[in-house]
XYZ file of C-alpha atoms in Angstrom:
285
model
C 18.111 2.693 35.462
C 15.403 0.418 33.834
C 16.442 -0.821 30.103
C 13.220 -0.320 28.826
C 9.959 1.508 28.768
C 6.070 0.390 27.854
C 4.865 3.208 25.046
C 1.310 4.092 26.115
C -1.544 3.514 23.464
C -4.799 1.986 23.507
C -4.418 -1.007 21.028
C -2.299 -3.954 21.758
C -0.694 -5.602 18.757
C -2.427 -9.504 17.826
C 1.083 -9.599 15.622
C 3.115 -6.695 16.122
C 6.102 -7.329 13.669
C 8.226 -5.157 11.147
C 9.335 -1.985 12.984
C 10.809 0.725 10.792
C 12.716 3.774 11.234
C 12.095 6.774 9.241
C 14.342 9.251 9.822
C 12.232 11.207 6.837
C 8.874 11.013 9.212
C 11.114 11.060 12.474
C 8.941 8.647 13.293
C 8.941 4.744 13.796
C 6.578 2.305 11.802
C 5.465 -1.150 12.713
C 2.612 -3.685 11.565
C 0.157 -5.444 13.785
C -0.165 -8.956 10.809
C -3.195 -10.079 11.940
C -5.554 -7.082 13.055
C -4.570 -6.272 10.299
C -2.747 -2.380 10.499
C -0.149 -0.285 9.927
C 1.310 1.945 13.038
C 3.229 4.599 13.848
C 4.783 6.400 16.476
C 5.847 10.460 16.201
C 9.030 11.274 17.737
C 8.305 14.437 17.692
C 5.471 14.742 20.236
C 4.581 10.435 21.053
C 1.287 10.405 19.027
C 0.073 7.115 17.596
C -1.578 6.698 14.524
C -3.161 3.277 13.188
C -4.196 2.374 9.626
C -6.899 -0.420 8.924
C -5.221 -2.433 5.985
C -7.223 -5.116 4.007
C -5.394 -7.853 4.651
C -2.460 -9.145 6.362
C 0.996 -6.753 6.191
C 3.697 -8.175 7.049
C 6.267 -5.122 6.531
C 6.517 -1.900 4.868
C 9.583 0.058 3.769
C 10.309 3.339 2.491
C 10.360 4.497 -1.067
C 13.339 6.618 -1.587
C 10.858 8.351 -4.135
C 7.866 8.709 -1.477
C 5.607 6.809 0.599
C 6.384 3.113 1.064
C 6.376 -0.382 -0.645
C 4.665 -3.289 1.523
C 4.386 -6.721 1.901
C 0.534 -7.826 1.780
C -0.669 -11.422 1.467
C -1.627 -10.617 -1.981
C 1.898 -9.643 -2.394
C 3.909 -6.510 -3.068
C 2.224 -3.039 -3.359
C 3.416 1.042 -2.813
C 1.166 2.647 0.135
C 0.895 6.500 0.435
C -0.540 7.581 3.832
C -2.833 10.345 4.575
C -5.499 9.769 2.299
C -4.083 5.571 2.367
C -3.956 4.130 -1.216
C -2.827 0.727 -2.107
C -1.390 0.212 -5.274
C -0.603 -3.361 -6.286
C 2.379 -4.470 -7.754
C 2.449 -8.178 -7.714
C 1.830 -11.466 -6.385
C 5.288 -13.658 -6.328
C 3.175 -16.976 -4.862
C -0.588 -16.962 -6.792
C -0.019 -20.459 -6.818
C -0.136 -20.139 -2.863
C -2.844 -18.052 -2.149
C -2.977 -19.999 1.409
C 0.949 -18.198 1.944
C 1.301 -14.465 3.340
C 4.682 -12.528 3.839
C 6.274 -12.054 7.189
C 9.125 -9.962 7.413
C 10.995 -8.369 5.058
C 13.882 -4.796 5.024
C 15.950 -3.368 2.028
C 19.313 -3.773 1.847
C 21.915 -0.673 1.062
C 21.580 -1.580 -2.623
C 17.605 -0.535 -2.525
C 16.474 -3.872 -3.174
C 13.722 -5.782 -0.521
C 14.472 -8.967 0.953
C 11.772 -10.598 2.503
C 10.278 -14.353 3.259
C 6.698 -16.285 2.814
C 5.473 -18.336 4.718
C 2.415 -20.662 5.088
C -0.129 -18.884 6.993
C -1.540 -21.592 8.678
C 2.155 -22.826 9.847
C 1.365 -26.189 8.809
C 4.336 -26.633 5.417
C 7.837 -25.681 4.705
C 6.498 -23.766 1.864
C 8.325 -20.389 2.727
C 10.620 -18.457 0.761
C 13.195 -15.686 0.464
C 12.300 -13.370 -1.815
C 14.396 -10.273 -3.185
C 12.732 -7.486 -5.187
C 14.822 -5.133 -7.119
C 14.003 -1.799 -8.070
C 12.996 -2.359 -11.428
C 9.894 -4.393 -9.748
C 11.405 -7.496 -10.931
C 12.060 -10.593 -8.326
C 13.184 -13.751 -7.419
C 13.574 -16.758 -4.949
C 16.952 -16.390 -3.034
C 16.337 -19.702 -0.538
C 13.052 -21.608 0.029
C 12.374 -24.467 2.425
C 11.096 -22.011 5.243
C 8.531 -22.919 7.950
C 8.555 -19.286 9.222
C 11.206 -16.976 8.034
C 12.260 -14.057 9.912
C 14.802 -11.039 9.558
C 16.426 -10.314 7.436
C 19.520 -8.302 8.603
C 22.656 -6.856 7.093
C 26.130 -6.571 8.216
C 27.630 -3.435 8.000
C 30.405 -4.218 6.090
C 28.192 -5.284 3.377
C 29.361 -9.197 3.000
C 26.905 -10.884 5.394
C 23.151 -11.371 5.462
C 21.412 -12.823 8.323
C 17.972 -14.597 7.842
C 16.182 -17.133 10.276
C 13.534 -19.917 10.064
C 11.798 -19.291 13.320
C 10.246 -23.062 14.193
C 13.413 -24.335 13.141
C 15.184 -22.059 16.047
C 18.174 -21.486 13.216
C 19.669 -18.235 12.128
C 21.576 -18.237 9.067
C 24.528 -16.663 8.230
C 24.836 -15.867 3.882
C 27.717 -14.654 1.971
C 26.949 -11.732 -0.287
C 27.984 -11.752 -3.962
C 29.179 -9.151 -6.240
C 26.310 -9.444 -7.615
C 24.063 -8.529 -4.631
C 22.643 -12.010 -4.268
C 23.852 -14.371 -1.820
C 25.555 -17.645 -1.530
C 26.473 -20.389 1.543
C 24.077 -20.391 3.791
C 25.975 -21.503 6.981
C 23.998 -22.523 10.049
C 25.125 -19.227 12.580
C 23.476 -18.859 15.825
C 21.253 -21.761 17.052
C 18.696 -21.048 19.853
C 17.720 -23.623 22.477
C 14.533 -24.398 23.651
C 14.624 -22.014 26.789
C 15.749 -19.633 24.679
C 12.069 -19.505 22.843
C 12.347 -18.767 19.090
C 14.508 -16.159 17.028
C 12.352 -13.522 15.374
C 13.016 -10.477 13.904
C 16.301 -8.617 13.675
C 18.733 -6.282 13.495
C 22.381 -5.157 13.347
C 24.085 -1.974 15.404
C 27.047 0.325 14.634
C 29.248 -2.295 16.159
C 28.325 -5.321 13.705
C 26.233 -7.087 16.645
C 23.101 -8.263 15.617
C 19.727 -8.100 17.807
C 17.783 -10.792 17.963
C 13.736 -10.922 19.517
C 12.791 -13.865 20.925
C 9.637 -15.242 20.759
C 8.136 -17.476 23.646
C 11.572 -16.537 25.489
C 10.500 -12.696 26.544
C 13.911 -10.394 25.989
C 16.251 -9.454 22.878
C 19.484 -10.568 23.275
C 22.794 -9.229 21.221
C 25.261 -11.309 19.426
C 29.201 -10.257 18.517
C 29.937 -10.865 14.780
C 31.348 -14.247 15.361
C 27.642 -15.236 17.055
C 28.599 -15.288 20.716
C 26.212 -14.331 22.981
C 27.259 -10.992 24.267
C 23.876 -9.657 26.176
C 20.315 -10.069 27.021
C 17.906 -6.920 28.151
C 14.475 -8.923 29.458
C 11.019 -7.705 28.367
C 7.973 -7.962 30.067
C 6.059 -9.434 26.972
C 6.649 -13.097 26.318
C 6.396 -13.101 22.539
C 8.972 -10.523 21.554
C 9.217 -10.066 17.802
C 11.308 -7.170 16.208
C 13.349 -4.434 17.077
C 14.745 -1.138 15.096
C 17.171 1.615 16.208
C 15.223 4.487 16.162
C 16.019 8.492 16.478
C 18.395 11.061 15.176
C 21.283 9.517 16.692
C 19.846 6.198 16.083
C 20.844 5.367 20.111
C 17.290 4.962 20.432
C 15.193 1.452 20.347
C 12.292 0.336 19.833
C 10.624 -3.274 19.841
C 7.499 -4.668 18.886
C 5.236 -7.883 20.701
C 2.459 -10.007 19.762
C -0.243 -11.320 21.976
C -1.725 -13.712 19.857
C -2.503 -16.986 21.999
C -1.953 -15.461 25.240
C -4.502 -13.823 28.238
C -5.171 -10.617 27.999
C -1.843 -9.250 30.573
C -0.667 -5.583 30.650
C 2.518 -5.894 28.216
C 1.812 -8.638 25.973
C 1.187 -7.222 22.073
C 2.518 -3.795 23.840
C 5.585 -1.360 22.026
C 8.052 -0.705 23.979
C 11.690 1.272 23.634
C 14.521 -0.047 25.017
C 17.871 1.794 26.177
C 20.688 -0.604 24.478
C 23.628 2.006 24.853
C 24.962 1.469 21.229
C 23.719 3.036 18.256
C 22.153 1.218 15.143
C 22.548 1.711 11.010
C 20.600 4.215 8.829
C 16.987 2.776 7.728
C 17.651 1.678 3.863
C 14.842 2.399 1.332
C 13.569 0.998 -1.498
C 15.131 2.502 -4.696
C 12.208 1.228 -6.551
């Protein structure tokens, strides 16, 4: 049996990042950065739908209260679909108006993590960011060329961020507080490996891992050992997300940005991983 599948749609991603379960829509979300839109596929019956946004998105989540906050250039803002509306909430980096966000997830708490980056790659201006409900937020870690993730552990005392050019995942301690402390270096790609993108952790406390330039996802055991690899068609894999009402489905996202025009590259694909994933957090905000 193959371990994965091409979805069939006519747009292929420039910067397909972000995927998103909603077990609300039964349907997955992702972001294409650069075109720039929003996507989604139905699980109900496979249609595709594609928003024009304004500017760069780099991820959305759900509102536990309805429709979904994102992560713009500009900065934050709540999106409703179907009519779209954009409602601003705020800029955390005016001073940077050259930075865009990348990636960014809630945690179980219903607060967003996420990370900034320089858009034209050229600094290690980035940042991880946590917003909290009450719309307040605040700089968790800096020093990032191009962050990625973030992920949670199940158990609730790990969080799991990367720095993409730097080929490092880290590995941070939660506090009681819901912050986090120690960032340890955890899982350390090599350069054949390509670079570690976006993420995510199963029922079994592995966590998923895209690589970009190295064309598969790979799973790692809680103590970061290598455990699999499923290889994708697409050289610049980017993010995955369990999917479905038993959440044994999976789906991952590419980006064709820099490449020739090929058959898979930017495409969305599911992949069969035989393990299950983690409920989709929302916002609580």
């Amino acid at each position: 049996m193959t371990e994965w599948r091409r979805i069939d749609r006519d747009a292929r991603d420039m910067l397909g990042e972000g995927t998103l379960w909603s077990a609300r829509d039964n349907a997955v979300y992702w972001v294409d950065i650069l075109a720039p839109a929003l996507n989604r596929l139905s699980l109900d019956d496979g249609a595709i739908r594609r928003w024009a946004m304004p500017e760069p998105l780099g991820w959305v989540a759900e509102r536990a209260s309805g429709g979904f906050i994102g992560g713009f250039q500009s900065g934050f803002a709540r999106i409703t679909l179907d009519p779209l509306a954009i409602m601003p909430v705020g800029d955390p980096e005016p001073h940077r108006p050259g930075s865009r966000m990348n990636d960014g997830k809630a945690d179980a708490s219903g607060a967003i993590w996420c990370g900034t980056m320089d858009m034209a790659e050229a600094e290690d201006v980035g940042a991880l960011y946590r917003l909290d409900p009450d719309g307040s937020w605040a700089v968790q870690d800096s020093g990032y060329h191009v962050p990625n993730g973030p992920a949670f552990s199940p158990c609730g005392q790990w969080l799991y961020h990367s720095d993409t050019v730097k080929r490092e995942i880290y590995r941070f301690a939660r506090t009681a507080e819901g912050g986090i402390s120690d960032r340890q270096p955890f899982i350390r790609f090599a350069e054949e490996d390509g670079y570690p993108d976006g993420m995510t952790v199963d029922a079994e406390a592995h966590l998923w891992v895209a690589h970009w330039g190295g064309g598969r996802i790979s799973r790692f055991t809680p103590d970061g050992k290598l455990d699999r690899s499923i290889a994708l068609p697409a050289k610049q894999v980017t993010n995955i997300c369990f999917a479905g009402e038993e959440l044994d489905r999976m789906f991952v996202s590419s980006a064709s940005i820099g490449l020739p025009e090929t058959e898979y590259d930017g495409a969305f694909f599911e992949v069969f991983p035989g393990v299950r994933g983690l409920p989709t957090h929302q916002f609580a905000g």
